[in-house]
Amino acid sequence: VSGAADAGAQVQHAVTSPVMMSRRDPWVNMLRTTVATLAAGVGGADSVTVLPFDHAIGLPDAFARRIARNTSTILIEESHLARVIDPAGGSWYVEKLTDELAHAAWEFFRTVERDGGQAAVLRSGRLRTDLATTWAERSKKLAKRREPITGVSEFPLLAEKPVEREPAPEPPSGGLPRVRRDEAYEELRARSDAHLAATGSRPRIYLATLGPAAAYTARAGFAANLFQAGGIEPVTEGGFEESGATEAVLCSSDALYAEQAEQAAGSLKAAGARHVVLAGRGEFAGVDSYVFAGCDAVAVLSETLDRMGVS
């Protein structure tokens, strides 16, 4: 393909992506690297470096290194990934995507050559700008949880003890930006951690449920999941006054919102709630803001922490 005389087939070495590795709930990284290693094998990689699950935190320990080594070993020895010449052969959608990816990569390679080669493109800053543009678009999807991060933006566990490692030296960047999918949520969680260290408790938000469980469970679960992604502890027990929260979220069905949302918001304000959120869409007196699937979770959580005085 490259035009080199007597060129043989390429030797393809893959490394699981550090961009996808999360610092919170790092155990999930074991699953991410397993899927990535499988994808590399299916894609024709001759060898794969599996990053340890604690790679994003610091220097990996012996357990993490062992799990990383055994990930590829299991895929080779027990899943027999290396015994199939072309695992995805004959799959129309995989073949089509592969063809599209190859053509896109080749076109990118040609633009680099037209601009004077890799060194020239790096010096000009064009590649940095292109990467920054792409990352800005991806960041929007991450903020709106259109691209979820399990254990971080979805299904976080606030009570989990952080995994600690010795700091690792910064790898060379080559002048290119270094990013992580979890970075926006990590900043929010760090603010919550600092508040916990200073006050002995995390910022809290009260989930005010209306009606029977069948009416509020889905939206209460959604709200709890959302606010925990920013390190904000949801409280469901007792009344608002006993919750230790300064804000509340109304959780119920659209039908019950129409009947009770405005009255409930007024009652919460009378009980001392400085800000009332509604899980869903609409326009109700006494409700200050709304959260819903597809909202900018990072912006919502940052503004909530600001209002709560969590710096």
PDB file of N, CA and C in Angstrom, residues 202-207 232-235 239-249 271-275 308:
ATOM      1  N   ARG A 202     -19.949  14.692  52.455  1.00  0.00           N
ATOM      2  CA  ARG A 202     -20.037  15.142  51.070  1.00  0.00           C
ATOM      3  C   ARG A 202     -21.215  16.104  50.922  1.00  0.00           C
ATOM      4  N   PRO A 203     -21.203  16.913  49.865  1.00  0.00           N
ATOM      5  CA  PRO A 203     -22.395  17.718  49.588  1.00  0.00           C
ATOM      6  C   PRO A 203     -23.588  16.800  49.331  1.00  0.00           C
ATOM      7  N   ARG A 204     -24.749  17.207  49.785  1.00  0.00           N
ATOM      8  CA  ARG A 204     -25.932  16.345  49.692  1.00  0.00           C
ATOM      9  C   ARG A 204     -27.061  17.026  48.932  1.00  0.00           C
ATOM     10  N   ILE A 205     -27.897  16.177  48.336  1.00  0.00           N
ATOM     11  CA  ILE A 205     -29.104  16.658  47.686  1.00  0.00           C
ATOM     12  C   ILE A 205     -30.244  15.716  48.056  1.00  0.00           C
ATOM     13  N   TYR A 206     -31.386  16.280  48.367  1.00  0.00           N
ATOM     14  CA  TYR A 206     -32.526  15.484  48.831  1.00  0.00           C
ATOM     15  C   TYR A 206     -33.399  15.087  47.650  1.00  0.00           C
ATOM     16  N   LEU A 207     -33.735  13.791  47.559  1.00  0.00           N
ATOM     17  CA  LEU A 207     -34.625  13.300  46.523  1.00  0.00           C
ATOM     18  C   LEU A 207     -36.044  13.278  47.078  1.00  0.00           C
ATOM     19  N   ILE A 232     -21.990  14.232  44.571  1.00  0.00           N
ATOM     20  CA  ILE A 232     -23.063  14.752  45.421  1.00  0.00           C
ATOM     21  C   ILE A 232     -23.901  13.581  45.920  1.00  0.00           C
ATOM     22  N   GLU A 233     -24.017  13.453  47.222  1.00  0.00           N
ATOM     23  CA  GLU A 233     -24.693  12.302  47.828  1.00  0.00           C
ATOM     24  C   GLU A 233     -26.206  12.501  47.839  1.00  0.00           C
ATOM     25  N   PRO A 234     -26.962  11.601  47.222  1.00  0.00           N
ATOM     26  CA  PRO A 234     -28.418  11.703  47.275  1.00  0.00           C
ATOM     27  C   PRO A 234     -28.947  11.169  48.605  1.00  0.00           C
ATOM     28  N   VAL A 235     -29.927  11.853  49.166  1.00  0.00           N
ATOM     29  CA  VAL A 235     -30.539  11.444  50.433  1.00  0.00           C
ATOM     30  C   VAL A 235     -32.024  11.198  50.183  1.00  0.00           C
ATOM     31  N   GLY A 239     -37.446  13.525  56.095  1.00  0.00           N
ATOM     32  CA  GLY A 239     -37.882  14.736  55.425  1.00  0.00           C
ATOM     33  C   GLY A 239     -36.706  15.599  55.031  1.00  0.00           C
ATOM     34  N   PHE A 240     -36.988  16.697  54.318  1.00  0.00           N
ATOM     35  CA  PHE A 240     -35.913  17.569  53.854  1.00  0.00           C
ATOM     36  C   PHE A 240     -35.135  18.165  55.019  1.00  0.00           C
ATOM     37  N   GLU A 241     -35.828  18.533  56.078  1.00  0.00           N
ATOM     38  CA  GLU A 241     -35.157  19.186  57.197  1.00  0.00           C
ATOM     39  C   GLU A 241     -34.102  18.309  57.839  1.00  0.00           C
ATOM     40  N   GLU A 242     -34.333  16.992  57.830  1.00  0.00           N
ATOM     41  CA  GLU A 242     -33.371  16.069  58.459  1.00  0.00           C
ATOM     42  C   GLU A 242     -32.269  15.613  57.511  1.00  0.00           C
ATOM     43  N   SER A 243     -32.345  15.988  56.261  1.00  0.00           N
ATOM     44  CA  SER A 243     -31.430  15.427  55.251  1.00  0.00           C
ATOM     45  C   SER A 243     -30.041  16.034  55.284  1.00  0.00           C
ATOM     46  N   GLY A 244     -29.905  17.236  55.811  1.00  0.00           N
ATOM     47  CA  GLY A 244     -28.618  17.914  55.772  1.00  0.00           C
ATOM     48  C   GLY A 244     -28.318  18.512  54.410  1.00  0.00           C
ATOM     49  N   ALA A 245     -29.311  18.520  53.514  1.00  0.00           N
ATOM     50  CA  ALA A 245     -29.135  19.052  52.164  1.00  0.00           C
ATOM     51  C   ALA A 245     -29.630  20.493  52.098  1.00  0.00           C
ATOM     52  N   THR A 246     -29.153  21.212  51.093  1.00  0.00           N
ATOM     53  CA  THR A 246     -29.619  22.576  50.857  1.00  0.00           C
ATOM     54  C   THR A 246     -30.461  22.659  49.585  1.00  0.00           C
ATOM     55  N   GLU A 247     -30.464  21.560  48.795  1.00  0.00           N
ATOM     56  CA  GLU A 247     -31.225  21.525  47.550  1.00  0.00           C
ATOM     57  C   GLU A 247     -32.014  20.224  47.475  1.00  0.00           C
ATOM     58  N   ALA A 248     -33.031  20.210  46.620  1.00  0.00           N
ATOM     59  CA  ALA A 248     -33.882  19.024  46.494  1.00  0.00           C
ATOM     60  C   ALA A 248     -34.205  18.759  45.034  1.00  0.00           C
ATOM     61  N   VAL A 249     -34.483  17.483  44.737  1.00  0.00           N
ATOM     62  CA  VAL A 249     -34.879  17.072  43.391  1.00  0.00           C
ATOM     63  C   VAL A 249     -36.246  16.406  43.475  1.00  0.00           C
ATOM     64  N   ALA A 271     -39.512  24.671  53.553  1.00  0.00           N
ATOM     65  CA  ALA A 271     -38.722  23.878  54.497  1.00  0.00           C
ATOM     66  C   ALA A 271     -37.246  24.262  54.485  1.00  0.00           C
ATOM     67  N   GLY A 272     -36.878  25.178  53.566  1.00  0.00           N
ATOM     68  CA  GLY A 272     -35.496  25.657  53.555  1.00  0.00           C
ATOM     69  C   GLY A 272     -34.691  25.321  52.318  1.00  0.00           C
ATOM     70  N   ALA A 273     -35.277  24.668  51.343  1.00  0.00           N
ATOM     71  CA  ALA A 273     -34.540  24.334  50.120  1.00  0.00           C
ATOM     72  C   ALA A 273     -34.226  25.612  49.349  1.00  0.00           C
ATOM     73  N   ARG A 274     -32.965  25.830  49.065  1.00  0.00           N
ATOM     74  CA  ARG A 274     -32.558  27.038  48.347  1.00  0.00           C
ATOM     75  C   ARG A 274     -32.693  26.883  46.835  1.00  0.00           C
ATOM     76  N   HIS A 275     -32.793  25.649  46.375  1.00  0.00           N
ATOM     77  CA  HIS A 275     -32.905  25.397  44.932  1.00  0.00           C
ATOM     78  C   HIS A 275     -33.663  24.086  44.752  1.00  0.00           C
ATOM     79  N   MET A 308     -23.664  25.156  46.137  1.00  0.00           N
ATOM     80  CA  MET A 308     -23.480  24.560  47.467  1.00  0.00           C
ATOM     81  C   MET A 308     -22.214  25.056  48.160  1.00  0.00           C
TER      82      MET A 308
END
